[in-house]
Structure formats: C-alpha cells, structure tokens
Amino acid sequence: MASAEFNPHDAIAWPFFEARHRALAAGIEAWSHEHLAHVPHDDVDATCRALVRKLGDAGWLSYGVGGTAYGGHGDTIDTRAVCLLRETLAKHSGLADFALAMQGLGSGAISLAGTDAQKSRYLPRVARGEALAAFALSEPEAGSDVAAMALAARADGDDYVLDGEKTWISNGGIADFYVVFARTGEAPGSRGISAFIVDADAPGLEIAERIDVIAPHPLARLRFTGARVKRSQMLGVPGEGFKIAMRTLDIFRTSVAAASLGFARRALAEGLSRAASRKMFGQTLGDFQLTQAKLAQMALTIDSSALLVYRAAWLRDQGESVTREAAMAKWHASEGAQQVIDAAVQIWGGMGVQSGNTVETLYREIRSLRIYEGATEVQQLIVGRDLLKAHAGA
Ligand SMILES: Cc1cc2nc3c(=O)[nH]c(=O)nc-3n(C[C@H](O)[C@H](O)[C@H](O)COP(=O)(O)OP(=O)(O)OC[C@H]3O[C@@H](n4cnc5c(N)ncnc54)[C@H](O)[C@@H]3O)c2cc1C
C-alpha cells in the first residue's frame, strides 16, 4: 500500500518497498539537496575523502555494512536500501554515489565472510567513514576473465606473501585497505583463489600508477612485491575467494544498475526542463512530436530499468539467489541509461556537449558502468547460461 506522502504513480510506492525504504528515500533526497549542490571536481582524492566522511557522519554508509554489532544498519546488507541510496546520490552527484558505493563494495566481502575479529577491526570504521575501502579483483590480463588472475599468494609460516599486480582499482591510492583476490593454488581456475584484507601500508604494496578516466575518480594500478599478509587476514577458507567475490558482486551489481537509473532520471529531468523552455520555430522544443517521442522513450527505459533493479534487490532481500536478475538489471539499466543520457544531450543541442553542463557530465559518468563489475556482454552470457541450465534441469 502506498504511503500518503508518496504519489502512488512514483516507483517508491511499488510493493517492492517497505515503509522504512520510503522514509530512507525521502531522507537521502533531502540530504542530497542540502549537501551535494556544489561538489568540487578539481581534486577528486580530497573530494572523495570528504564525501566519505560526510556520508558516514550522516549514517548513510551503515546501510552498506552487514551487522549492527559492527556499525551496520541491519544484520545483513539491505539491498533495496543500498540501491535507493545509490539511485538518489547518482541523480545529484556521480562522485557522491562513487564514494558510497566503494565503501560497500570494498568492505562487502568482510561483511559476508569475515571473522568477528576482522569485522570488528574494519567495518565500524567503514560505516563511520573513517576508513576507505577498495575491492581489488581485476588484473591487466584478467578483467572479464577473472578466473585467469595471476597475482600469487604463497603461504610462508604465519604469513602469505603476495606477488603480482591489480589494476583499475577504484579508491586505489586513497584506500586504507584493499580486499585482494589472489591465487593460492588449491585447485586450477576459480577454485584456487583466496581473498585477503591488505592494509594500504603493508610493506611490499605500492601504487604503481594512477589512472585517469573520462569521469575522474580515484583509480590505480597496484603492485605487490613480496607483500606480507598475516594468515589471520584471509577471508573465509583457502580456495573460497572466487565465491566470496561473486557473492559480493551479486549485491553490488544490482546497485550499479540503481546508480545507472539515477543518472538516467537526472537526464530525463534535464531533458524535460530544456524541452519545455527552449524556443524555436515559433514554439517550444517540447511542442514537437519528435521531441515527445524521445521523452516517452526515455521514460519507458527508466521505468523498465527501475522494475528490473528493484525486482533483483527485493528478491535478494528475500534470501534468494539473484545472479540472473542482477545481471538483467545491470545490463538493461546501464545500456538504457546511456541511451537516455544521449537523448538528453541531443535535446540540449550544442549546450549538451559543453564541458560542465549536467548532461555532458552524465554522458561521461555513465560510460564505465557498462564495463565494470562485468561488461554488458558478460551479463548477457550469465543470463543465457542460466536460462539453459534451468531448461536442462526442468
Ligand atoms: C572506471 C572503472 C573502475 C573500475 N573499478 C574496479 C575496482 O574497483 N575493482 C576491480 O577489481 N576492477 C575494477 N574495474 C575493472 C573492471 O571490472 C574491468 O575493466 C572489467 O571487468 C572489464 O575487464 P577489462 O577492462 O580487462 O576488459 P576485457 O576483459 O579485455 O574486455 C573487453 C571487452 O570485451 C567484451 N567482452 C568481454 N567478455 C566477452 C565475451 N565473453 N564475449 C564477447 N565479448 C566480451 C566486453 O565488451 C568488454 O568490455 C574498473 C574499471 C573501470 C573502467
């Protein structure tokens, strides 16, 4: 039943949500208006550190952490809450969304598979915004093909010794710790990978390169040269790392779709305001049926993305496996947002490609979401394989 405060036609009135989600959505929207009107982009490291602190102080980061004893909002990560937070933040600021997302993704494996000691040491600081987290899975020769990773972790007494590289690591260079996936060799391929928490000041870990991308945020290539990590820093048991990575992605992949949705919603709002005000040929741009069709297509893409995002989030919150649903949501919402934003740029004409214009920023922000946490083609394969598996078992 929709709350009286909400328009029953708004997505937040859908039965996927509970009253607490509706309150959360209103709260983060109001907070974003107050705090994210002017987010500086000249020094992304400083901005991200400041945003993490602000988000922590306001309590928003606690939703991405599992376990109330460790600073989390609930006993498990509430996927719908994380998605609502990301959708709203993305509407207001790509960097604010990034800052929140990385705290969850970077610490997700600890929430899911950490010991009490590991959780107590890291999660409360993550939730308060006092420690920055990062998730280090990709390597120069192992991106989409994650199981091809080569970074080696060799047991040596009470330690593991790490040698190799990770690349495209968000928060690389500013993180306080990295959850690193490494080959420990219990079995070939994905069954021979383990996960470790590596503090940023671990001897033998260095930032080999800072990477610039079209929508700048802290990003780096990491080099491990005989980096020593205590056995007690391993997450789960040896050989379980790949499973832990996939469980983490099952939550946060849906939230990438939610962020895409937020970018698309902002693009539609910008497109509508320009279409309604731009005078041409004796009327306004929005009076032309060609424009109306464009706006209609944008709205259809947004609603279908929202349905897929919150189906996946709701299903996961019921304790169900969501590999197929999360893949569909990420695929459709990220590709759809790119089209919606492109249409908004077109509506804005020359101003749409002017540096600093909101739709120009969105055009750059959305691009990586079609690539990271599994490119669109990878999501398509996940869905296709899952369909065939279900068919074979039917
Ligand atoms: C901005 C940004 C932030 C990132 N942050 C992180 C992070 O924090 N942690 C982390 O571990 N990684 C991160 N990544 C890495 C990201 O996950 C990888 O870039 C992604 O998995 C793709 O790997 P790749 O770049 O090596 O491309 P490749 O694996 O070389 O793939 C190239 C392209 O091939 C296509 N493709 C892939 N598989 C198939 C297939 N089976 N059939 C046909 N075509 C296919 C896709 O179009 C893909 O884009 C980030 C990347 C970016 C761009």
XYZ file of C-alpha atoms and ligand atoms in Angstrom:
447
model
C 0.000 0.000 0.000
C 1.425 3.377 -0.975
C 2.150 5.839 1.812
C 0.044 9.001 1.731
C 3.256 11.042 1.418
C 4.023 9.478 -1.933
C 2.378 9.778 -5.284
C 1.090 6.244 -5.957
C 2.458 6.537 -9.501
C 6.018 7.013 -8.212
C 8.306 3.990 -8.202
C 8.801 4.297 -4.437
C 5.116 3.361 -3.985
C 5.738 -0.064 -5.559
C 5.192 -3.126 -3.358
C 8.913 -3.959 -3.526
C 9.397 -1.411 -0.746
C 8.563 -1.227 2.941
C 7.780 1.905 4.960
C 11.429 2.165 6.086
C 12.559 2.300 2.445
C 10.132 5.115 1.701
C 11.427 7.056 4.700
C 15.008 6.397 3.604
C 14.301 7.603 0.049
C 12.821 10.863 1.354
C 15.718 11.311 3.790
C 18.528 10.839 1.272
C 16.766 13.066 -1.268
C 16.542 15.918 1.256
C 20.145 15.373 2.413
C 21.419 15.369 -1.192
C 19.694 18.679 -1.925
C 21.329 20.192 1.132
C 24.845 18.737 0.767
C 25.507 17.961 -2.884
C 24.586 21.161 -4.716
C 28.254 22.008 -5.369
C 30.626 19.043 -5.393
C 34.127 20.179 -6.457
C 35.882 18.081 -9.118
C 39.318 19.755 -9.144
C 40.873 17.318 -6.616
C 38.912 14.051 -6.692
C 41.013 12.456 -3.924
C 40.201 15.229 -1.468
C 36.575 15.383 -2.587
C 36.093 11.624 -2.174
C 37.688 11.606 1.289
C 35.434 14.492 2.342
C 32.338 12.855 0.843
C 33.016 9.557 2.607
C 33.319 11.403 5.920
C 30.115 13.349 5.289
C 28.182 10.249 4.220
C 29.488 8.434 7.297
C 28.537 11.253 9.674
C 25.011 11.268 8.232
C 24.708 7.491 8.768
C 24.232 6.576 5.096
C 27.287 4.313 4.919
C 25.868 1.991 7.582
C 23.450 0.566 5.002
C 26.326 -0.983 3.019
C 27.727 -2.789 6.077
C 26.280 -6.032 7.456
C 25.783 -6.491 11.236
C 24.518 -3.970 13.782
C 27.348 -5.020 16.133
C 29.804 -3.694 13.531
C 28.169 -0.380 12.681
C 25.765 -1.776 10.096
C 22.198 -0.574 9.867
C 20.828 -4.116 9.914
C 22.050 -7.672 10.419
C 22.557 -8.119 6.702
C 23.077 -5.663 3.875
C 19.690 -4.312 2.797
C 19.977 -4.384 -0.992
C 16.926 -2.212 -1.585
C 18.305 0.436 0.771
C 21.720 0.423 -0.934
C 20.005 0.721 -4.331
C 17.795 3.618 -3.210
C 20.823 5.421 -1.779
C 22.828 4.955 -4.973
C 19.944 5.910 -7.246
C 19.416 9.160 -5.349
C 23.080 10.070 -4.932
C 23.749 9.396 -8.636
C 20.961 11.817 -9.520
C 22.793 14.545 -7.601
C 26.499 13.695 -7.868
C 28.418 10.866 -9.537
C 31.274 11.268 -7.055
C 28.970 11.016 -4.037
C 27.499 7.832 -5.476
C 31.029 6.514 -6.096
C 32.113 7.336 -2.532
C 29.181 5.427 -1.004
C 29.402 2.522 -3.466
C 33.088 1.880 -2.805
C 32.624 1.692 0.976
C 30.073 -1.077 0.403
C 31.876 -2.912 -2.399
C 35.263 -2.602 -0.694
C 34.025 -3.975 2.616
C 31.266 -6.274 1.271
C 33.463 -9.369 1.387
C 34.234 -8.672 5.070
C 30.511 -8.314 5.881
C 29.784 -11.575 4.061
C 32.759 -13.752 5.040
C 34.762 -12.002 7.775
C 35.501 -13.382 11.247
C 34.319 -11.428 14.306
C 37.823 -10.016 14.705
C 38.018 -8.914 11.056
C 34.567 -7.357 11.153
C 35.283 -5.532 14.433
C 38.557 -4.168 13.122
C 37.301 -2.815 9.775
C 33.532 -2.465 9.477
C 32.755 0.155 12.177
C 35.385 2.489 10.675
C 33.983 1.903 7.181
C 30.458 2.678 8.378
C 31.598 5.892 10.080
C 33.567 6.978 7.014
C 36.872 6.846 8.895
C 38.476 4.121 6.758
C 38.259 3.982 2.955
C 37.736 0.568 1.380
C 38.656 -0.906 -2.019
C 37.918 -4.126 -3.919
C 40.911 -5.476 -5.866
C 39.894 -8.203 -8.298
C 40.906 -7.114 -11.827
C 44.375 -7.553 -13.283
C 45.994 -6.416 -16.535
C 45.454 -9.918 -18.019
C 42.315 -10.833 -16.094
C 39.355 -8.468 -16.422
C 36.234 -10.136 -17.806
C 38.046 -13.465 -17.432
C 38.536 -13.044 -13.682
C 39.460 -16.673 -13.083
C 42.623 -16.107 -15.172
C 44.093 -13.977 -12.387
C 47.809 -14.444 -11.750
C 48.588 -12.469 -8.574
C 50.068 -15.176 -6.361
C 49.754 -15.629 -2.601
C 52.262 -18.145 -1.212
C 51.981 -19.499 2.343
C 55.103 -18.787 4.422
C 54.882 -19.614 8.138
C 52.221 -17.400 9.683
C 52.054 -15.216 6.600
C 51.079 -15.218 2.958
C 53.443 -13.495 0.533
C 51.772 -11.681 -2.382
C 53.411 -11.030 -5.758
C 51.765 -9.551 -8.845
C 49.509 -6.696 -9.936
C 45.944 -5.469 -9.707
C 44.596 -2.759 -11.964
C 41.567 -0.474 -12.362
C 41.207 -0.426 -8.597
C 38.747 2.264 -7.527
C 39.894 4.166 -4.427
C 43.405 2.962 -5.351
C 45.804 5.469 -3.814
C 43.425 6.744 -1.144
C 42.054 3.499 0.350
C 43.045 2.471 3.879
C 42.692 -1.216 2.994
C 42.117 -3.412 -0.049
C 40.223 -6.690 -0.264
C 42.586 -8.531 -2.609
C 41.818 -11.734 -4.500
C 44.886 -13.876 -5.142
C 45.810 -17.270 -6.485
C 46.630 -19.685 -3.663
C 46.533 -22.718 -5.924
C 44.282 -25.241 -4.105
C 42.799 -26.157 -7.493
C 43.012 -24.829 -11.062
C 40.975 -21.801 -12.186
C 38.365 -20.234 -9.961
C 38.698 -22.843 -7.192
C 42.293 -21.855 -6.440
C 41.661 -18.251 -5.404
C 41.536 -16.791 -1.880
C 40.607 -13.382 -0.501
C 42.756 -11.257 1.832
C 42.396 -7.946 3.611
C 45.560 -5.978 2.882
C 46.218 -2.723 4.725
C 47.357 0.093 2.472
C 50.619 0.474 4.416
C 51.581 -3.223 4.078
C 55.298 -3.408 3.153
C 55.637 -4.510 -0.478
C 52.376 -2.898 -1.645
C 52.797 0.192 -3.796
C 50.688 2.321 -6.099
C 52.329 1.610 -9.458
C 50.218 4.079 -11.444
C 47.299 6.454 -11.013
C 44.800 6.070 -13.874
C 42.808 8.945 -15.407
C 39.384 8.156 -16.859
C 36.690 10.200 -18.621
C 34.743 10.718 -15.411
C 37.667 11.120 -12.987
C 37.684 9.341 -9.662
C 40.499 7.785 -7.618
C 41.740 4.789 -9.614
C 45.067 2.964 -9.623
C 47.212 0.025 -10.593
C 48.672 -1.724 -7.549
C 51.941 -3.636 -7.407
C 52.647 -6.330 -4.805
C 56.323 -7.275 -4.400
C 56.775 -9.845 -1.647
C 53.952 -8.147 0.295
C 53.406 -9.968 3.601
C 49.923 -10.500 4.969
C 49.087 -12.429 8.156
C 47.080 -15.627 7.699
C 44.500 -14.086 10.002
C 43.803 -11.542 7.222
C 42.377 -14.241 4.930
C 38.611 -14.035 4.381
C 36.857 -17.418 4.563
C 38.921 -20.522 3.840
C 41.638 -21.130 1.231
C 40.147 -21.543 -2.242
C 36.899 -19.757 -1.363
C 37.891 -16.346 -2.728
C 36.136 -16.552 -6.078
C 32.830 -17.490 -4.423
C 33.222 -14.583 -1.997
C 33.884 -12.199 -4.885
C 30.788 -13.415 -6.760
C 28.571 -13.158 -3.649
C 29.784 -9.599 -3.154
C 29.084 -8.753 -6.798
C 25.580 -10.247 -6.573
C 24.723 -7.431 -4.158
C 26.669 -4.590 -5.680
C 25.980 -5.380 -9.352
C 22.323 -4.586 -8.699
C 23.425 -1.331 -7.117
C 25.410 -0.405 -10.259
C 22.096 -0.753 -12.089
C 20.497 1.524 -9.481
C 23.182 4.174 -9.995
C 22.585 3.969 -13.765
C 18.909 4.527 -13.065
C 19.726 7.633 -11.017
C 21.855 9.069 -13.835
C 19.031 8.371 -16.312
C 16.403 10.008 -14.080
C 18.523 13.147 -13.852
C 18.961 13.145 -17.649
C 15.196 12.917 -18.190
C 14.620 15.799 -15.758
C 17.220 17.895 -17.580
C 15.733 16.943 -20.973
C 12.231 17.853 -19.854
C 13.215 21.252 -18.488
C 15.089 22.140 -21.686
C 12.328 20.817 -23.976
C 9.733 22.833 -22.061
C 11.678 26.105 -22.250
C 13.705 26.164 -25.483
C 12.006 28.366 -28.085
C 12.355 27.503 -31.755
C 10.320 27.837 -34.951
C 7.706 29.905 -33.100
C 7.010 27.307 -30.402
C 8.947 25.304 -27.806
C 11.053 22.220 -28.499
C 8.650 20.111 -26.421
C 5.739 21.006 -28.720
C 7.231 18.884 -31.491
C 6.034 15.303 -31.656
C 9.562 14.135 -32.431
C 10.629 15.521 -29.030
C 7.633 13.960 -27.293
C 8.536 10.552 -28.730
C 12.103 10.990 -27.492
C 10.916 11.876 -23.974
C 8.455 8.972 -23.989
C 11.214 6.528 -24.936
C 13.400 7.890 -22.129
C 10.593 7.410 -19.591
C 9.882 3.871 -20.807
C 13.543 2.902 -20.495
C 13.689 4.366 -16.986
C 10.567 2.580 -15.750
C 11.641 -0.776 -17.188
C 15.100 -0.346 -15.609
C 13.563 0.538 -12.240
C 11.361 -2.562 -12.319
C 14.382 -4.782 -13.045
C 16.563 -3.101 -10.396
C 14.053 -3.391 -7.579
C 12.946 -6.894 -8.563
C 16.565 -8.041 -8.176
C 17.041 -6.064 -4.942
C 13.782 -7.286 -3.406
C 14.481 -10.901 -4.378
C 17.917 -10.792 -2.775
C 16.459 -9.309 0.386
C 14.172 -12.388 0.492
C 17.341 -14.514 0.623
C 17.070 -15.760 -2.956
C 19.882 -16.193 -5.475
C 19.742 -13.289 -7.915
C 22.534 -13.999 -10.360
C 20.201 -13.866 -13.370
C 18.071 -10.972 -12.119
C 21.079 -8.842 -11.098
C 22.696 -9.440 -14.496
C 19.497 -8.432 -16.317
C 19.160 -5.308 -14.177
C 22.750 -4.193 -14.728
C 22.660 -4.906 -18.460
C 19.367 -3.152 -19.114
C 19.781 -0.208 -16.744
C 23.341 0.717 -17.765
C 22.750 0.372 -21.514
C 19.381 2.106 -21.171
C 20.853 4.990 -19.163
C 23.451 5.573 -21.867
C 20.626 5.942 -24.419
C 18.547 8.174 -22.147
C 21.521 10.434 -21.449
C 22.420 10.568 -25.133
C 18.858 11.678 -25.909
C 19.129 14.397 -23.240
C 22.392 15.638 -24.790
C 20.613 15.786 -28.170
C 17.739 17.795 -26.688
C 20.225 20.279 -25.223
C 21.923 20.717 -28.616
C 25.314 22.467 -28.511
C 24.989 23.156 -24.808
C 24.640 19.395 -24.294
C 28.308 18.867 -25.118
C 29.611 21.938 -23.317
C 32.029 20.975 -20.534
C 30.407 21.235 -17.138
C 26.813 21.089 -18.398
C 24.927 18.490 -16.324
C 24.060 16.288 -19.307
C 27.670 16.433 -20.556
C 28.838 15.252 -17.123
C 26.250 12.460 -17.119
C 27.387 11.409 -20.613
C 30.889 10.810 -19.232
C 29.735 9.371 -15.880
C 27.601 6.566 -17.325
C 30.163 5.103 -19.727
C 32.198 2.987 -17.287
C 29.113 1.413 -15.722
C 28.593 -0.588 -18.923
C 32.086 -2.060 -18.404
C 32.875 -2.534 -14.720
C 31.528 -5.260 -12.398
C 31.030 -7.311 -15.561
C 30.671 -5.737 -19.004
C 27.294 -5.972 -20.752
C 28.453 -8.976 -22.787
C 29.352 -10.784 -19.556
C 25.863 -10.094 -18.169
C 24.327 -11.425 -21.389
C 26.322 -14.641 -21.033
C 25.259 -15.011 -17.386
C 21.589 -14.719 -18.363
C 21.906 -17.020 -21.383
C 23.761 -19.723 -19.450
C 21.320 -19.528 -16.567
C 18.382 -19.998 -18.937
C 19.999 -23.076 -20.495
C 20.815 -24.506 -17.047
C 17.221 -24.025 -15.914
C 15.977 -25.594 -19.153
C 18.241 -28.637 -18.716
C 17.041 -29.099 -15.144
C 13.356 -28.659 -15.980
C 36.178 3.184 -14.029
C 36.485 1.766 -13.684
C 36.513 1.364 -12.344
C 36.830 0.053 -12.011
N 36.924 -0.315 -10.689
C 37.318 -1.570 -10.367
C 37.519 -1.947 -8.999
O 37.299 -1.163 -8.073
N 37.980 -3.201 -8.734
C 38.245 -4.097 -9.711
O 38.656 -5.205 -9.388
N 38.068 -3.787 -11.013
C 37.605 -2.541 -11.366
N 37.438 -2.187 -12.687
C 37.785 -3.158 -13.722
C 36.591 -3.705 -14.472
O 35.867 -4.586 -13.686
C 37.121 -4.297 -15.784
O 37.527 -3.212 -16.591
C 36.072 -5.136 -16.481
O 35.842 -6.326 -15.790
C 36.500 -5.466 -17.920
O 37.776 -6.006 -17.938
P 38.882 -5.410 -18.951
O 38.928 -3.942 -18.794
O 40.134 -6.181 -18.747
O 38.285 -5.698 -20.374
P 38.345 -7.089 -21.174
O 38.165 -8.227 -20.242
O 39.548 -7.061 -22.034
O 37.035 -6.976 -22.046
C 36.956 -6.035 -23.122
C 35.573 -6.097 -23.707
O 35.345 -7.375 -24.251
C 33.951 -7.636 -24.265
N 33.738 -8.978 -23.728
C 34.055 -9.459 -22.515
N 33.723 -10.752 -22.402
C 33.207 -11.112 -23.608
C 32.697 -12.328 -24.162
N 32.679 -13.455 -23.427
N 32.238 -12.331 -25.451
C 32.294 -11.209 -26.201
N 32.756 -10.025 -25.735
C 33.207 -9.979 -24.461
C 33.268 -6.540 -23.428
O 32.655 -5.609 -24.285
C 34.443 -5.899 -22.709
O 34.197 -4.534 -22.430
C 37.094 -0.883 -13.044
C 37.029 -0.475 -14.373
C 36.730 0.817 -14.707
C 36.672 1.213 -16.145
